[in-house]
Coordinates of C-alpha atoms in Angstrom, one line a residue:
Chain A
X1 CA 112.3 118.3 129.9
X2 CA 115.3 117.6 127.6
X3 CA 117.1 114.3 128.0
X4 CA 120.8 114.2 126.8
X5 CA 122.3 110.8 126.3
X6 CA 126.0 110.2 126.2
X7 CA 127.8 108.9 124.3
X8 CA 125.7 109.0 121.1
X9 CA 127.8 106.2 119.6
X10 CA 129.8 103.5 121.4
X11 CA 132.0 100.8 120.0
X12 CA 132.5 97.8 122.3
X13 CA 133.5 94.1 122.3
X14 CA 131.6 91.1 123.4
X15 CA 132.1 90.8 127.2
X16 CA 132.7 94.5 127.8
X17 CA 131.0 96.4 130.5
X18 CA 129.1 99.3 129.0
X19 CA 127.6 102.3 130.6
X20 CA 125.3 104.8 129.0
X21 CA 124.3 108.1 130.7
X22 CA 121.1 110.1 130.4
X23 CA 120.9 113.6 131.9
X24 CA 117.6 115.4 132.4
X25 CA 117.4 119.2 132.1
X26 CA 115.4 119.3 135.4
X27 CA 114.7 116.8 138.1
X28 CA 112.5 113.9 137.3
X29 CA 112.7 111.8 140.5
X30 CA 112.9 108.2 139.3
X31 CA 110.5 108.6 136.4
X32 CA 112.9 107.2 133.8
X33 CA 112.7 104.2 131.5
X34 CA 115.3 102.6 129.1
X35 CA 114.5 101.0 125.8
X36 CA 116.5 98.9 123.3
X37 CA 115.7 99.1 119.6
X38 CA 117.1 97.0 116.8
X39 CA 117.0 98.0 113.1
X40 CA 113.5 97.7 111.7
X41 CA 112.0 96.7 115.0
X42 CA 109.9 98.3 117.7
X43 CA 111.6 99.5 120.9
X44 CA 111.7 97.0 123.8
X45 CA 111.4 98.1 127.4
X46 CA 114.4 97.2 129.5
X47 CA 114.2 99.3 132.7
X48 CA 111.5 101.4 134.3
X49 CA 111.4 103.6 137.4
X50 CA 115.1 104.2 136.8
X51 CA 116.2 100.8 138.2
X52 CA 113.4 98.2 138.0
X53 CA 114.2 95.4 135.6
X54 CA 111.3 94.6 133.2
X55 CA 110.2 91.0 133.4
X56 CA 112.0 88.8 130.9
X57 CA 115.0 91.1 130.5
X58 CA 118.4 89.6 131.3
X59 CA 120.0 90.5 134.6
X60 CA 123.1 91.9 132.8
X61 CA 121.0 95.0 132.3
X62 CA 120.8 97.4 135.2
X63 CA 119.7 101.0 135.7
X64 CA 120.5 103.5 138.4
X65 CA 120.1 107.2 139.3
X66 CA 117.5 109.7 140.3
X67 CA 116.9 113.4 139.9
X68 CA 118.8 114.5 136.8
X69 CA 121.4 111.8 136.2
X70 CA 120.8 108.2 135.2
X71 CA 122.8 105.3 133.9
X72 CA 122.1 102.1 132.0
X73 CA 124.8 99.5 132.5
X74 CA 125.3 96.2 130.5
X75 CA 127.6 94.1 132.7
X76 CA 128.9 91.9 130.0
X77 CA 127.9 92.8 126.4
X78 CA 126.4 90.0 124.4
X79 CA 126.1 89.8 120.6
X80 CA 122.4 90.3 120.8
X81 CA 122.9 93.6 122.7
X82 CA 124.2 95.5 119.7
X83 CA 121.4 98.0 119.2
X84 CA 120.3 101.6 119.9
X85 CA 119.3 102.5 123.4
X86 CA 116.9 105.3 124.4
X87 CA 116.0 106.8 127.8
X88 CA 112.6 108.3 128.3
X89 CA 111.2 110.5 131.0
X90 CA 107.6 110.0 132.2
X91 CA 107.6 112.7 134.9
X92 CA 105.9 115.4 133.0
X93 CA 104.3 116.4 129.7
X94 CA 105.4 116.3 127.0
X95 CA 107.0 112.9 127.6
X96 CA 110.4 112.9 126.0
X97 CA 113.1 110.5 124.8
X98 CA 116.8 111.0 124.7
X99 CA 118.6 111.1 121.4
X100 CA 119.8 107.6 121.5
X101 CA 123.0 105.7 122.0
X102 CA 124.1 103.3 119.2
X103 CA 126.2 100.4 120.5
X104 CA 128.2 98.8 117.7
X105 CA 130.7 95.9 117.6
X106 CA 134.3 96.9 117.9
Chain B
X1 CA 100.0 87.0 124.6
X2 CA 99.8 90.8 124.3
X3 CA 99.6 92.0 120.7
X4 CA 99.3 95.4 119.2
X5 CA 98.8 95.7 115.5
X6 CA 98.9 99.1 113.7
X7 CA 97.3 99.7 110.4
X8 CA 96.3 102.6 108.2
X9 CA 99.6 104.0 107.1
X10 CA 100.4 105.1 103.6
X11 CA 101.3 107.9 101.3
X12 CA 99.4 111.2 101.7
X13 CA 99.9 114.7 100.3
X14 CA 100.8 117.6 102.5
X15 CA 97.6 119.1 104.0
X16 CA 95.9 115.7 103.8
X17 CA 94.5 113.4 106.5
X18 CA 95.0 109.9 107.6
X19 CA 93.6 107.7 110.4
X20 CA 95.7 105.1 112.0
X21 CA 94.3 102.2 114.0
X22 CA 95.9 99.9 116.6
X23 CA 94.2 96.6 117.4
X24 CA 94.9 95.2 120.8
X25 CA 94.6 91.7 122.1
X26 CA 95.8 89.5 125.0
X27 CA 95.1 92.0 127.8
X28 CA 92.3 94.1 129.3
X29 CA 92.6 97.0 126.9
X30 CA 90.1 99.2 128.8
X31 CA 92.3 99.2 131.9
X32 CA 95.3 100.8 130.2
X33 CA 96.4 104.2 129.1
X34 CA 97.7 104.0 125.5
X35 CA 100.2 106.1 123.7
X36 CA 101.4 106.8 120.2
X37 CA 105.1 107.2 119.4
X38 CA 106.7 108.0 116.1
X39 CA 110.1 107.7 114.5
X40 CA 111.2 109.7 111.4
X41 CA 113.4 107.8 109.0
X42 CA 116.9 107.5 110.5
X43 CA 115.9 109.5 113.6
X44 CA 115.1 108.9 117.2
X45 CA 111.8 108.3 119.0
X46 CA 109.2 111.1 119.5
X47 CA 106.2 110.8 121.8
X48 CA 103.0 111.9 120.0
X49 CA 100.3 111.6 122.6
X50 CA 98.4 109.6 125.2
X51 CA 94.9 108.7 126.0
X52 CA 93.9 107.7 129.5
X53 CA 91.4 105.1 130.4
X54 CA 87.7 105.4 131.2
X55 CA 88.4 105.8 134.9
X56 CA 90.3 108.9 133.9
X57 CA 87.7 110.2 131.6
X58 CA 89.6 109.3 128.4
X59 CA 91.5 112.5 128.7
X60 CA 94.4 113.1 126.3
X61 CA 97.8 114.7 126.1
X62 CA 99.7 115.7 123.0
X63 CA 103.2 116.8 121.9
X64 CA 103.3 120.4 120.9
X65 CA 104.3 119.4 117.3
X66 CA 100.9 117.7 116.7
X67 CA 98.6 119.5 119.1
X68 CA 95.5 120.8 117.3
X69 CA 96.2 118.6 114.3
X70 CA 96.1 115.1 115.7
X71 CA 93.4 113.5 117.8
X72 CA 93.7 110.2 119.8
X73 CA 90.6 108.2 120.5
X74 CA 89.8 104.7 121.6
X75 CA 86.9 102.2 121.4
X76 CA 87.2 99.9 124.4
X77 CA 84.3 97.7 123.0
X78 CA 86.6 96.9 120.0
X79 CA 89.9 96.9 121.8
X80 CA 91.0 99.6 119.4
X81 CA 93.1 102.8 119.5
X82 CA 93.1 105.4 116.9
X83 CA 95.1 108.4 115.7
X84 CA 93.4 110.9 113.5
X85 CA 96.0 113.0 111.7
X86 CA 94.9 116.2 109.9
X87 CA 96.8 118.9 108.1
X88 CA 99.7 116.6 107.6
X89 CA 103.1 118.1 107.0
X90 CA 106.2 116.6 105.4
X91 CA 107.8 116.4 108.8
X92 CA 105.1 114.1 110.0
X93 CA 106.7 111.4 107.8
X94 CA 107.5 108.6 110.2
X95 CA 106.8 105.1 111.5
X96 CA 104.0 105.4 114.0
X97 CA 103.9 102.9 116.9
X98 CA 101.2 102.4 119.4
X99 CA 102.3 101.4 122.9
X100 CA 100.6 100.0 126.0
X101 CA 101.2 102.2 128.9
X102 CA 101.4 100.5 132.3
X103 CA 101.0 102.6 135.4
X104 CA 102.0 105.7 133.5
X105 CA 105.6 104.7 134.1
X106 CA 106.5 102.4 131.3
X107 CA 105.6 101.5 127.7
X108 CA 105.8 97.8 128.1
X109 CA 104.4 96.5 124.8
X110 CA 104.7 98.1 121.3
X111 CA 103.2 97.4 118.0
X112 CA 105.3 96.7 114.9
X113 CA 104.6 100.2 113.5
X114 CA 103.0 101.6 110.4
X115 CA 104.7 103.9 108.0
X116 CA 103.2 107.3 107.1
X117 CA 104.8 109.2 104.2
X118 CA 103.7 112.8 103.6
X119 CA 104.9 113.8 100.2
X120 CA 103.6 115.5 97.0

């Protein structure tokens, strides 16, 4: 299953509402997770099961969608949110990640 | 506190072998599936493979790119995960992460990664 993220690059300002889309090449129900990765660091889980917020993750992060189209929304971008974001499907093997969306400061 | 610490990375020639380890602490290791994920320099994340727990017979799954060359194993008595990499190729150069798999729906904890460089 291929995951296509858009955009691949996003320039935004602190306080902006940001939306990242992940499209699956076939239906994956709600078996989708979102991760944040900062340079030189391991990925961090944000959202699982498409919309469940991982413990300890700020509520400005939210996920939605099912089937083939999913979104990650950051309601008000904070300085610490500038990073690369990846979606991942866990519906079937091989597990796959999207190509990533880099969020940079405008 | 959950901790995952990878080790064993380094420089290896094409065709060579390397064994990575991941030491787990702070949780009941034997309960969880565990996964390996890699990231080539400047590239995105690539899932490498998974090993299930004892209750699921320690069965494994692999990405096509490593199937037949890489083997995932675990030692629950030592809270350790392993990745045996044989017939290494230049394109296997990457940071390798181990990750705790919870409920087969999320990778909720990751190690810091270990760099494997395949070069002559």
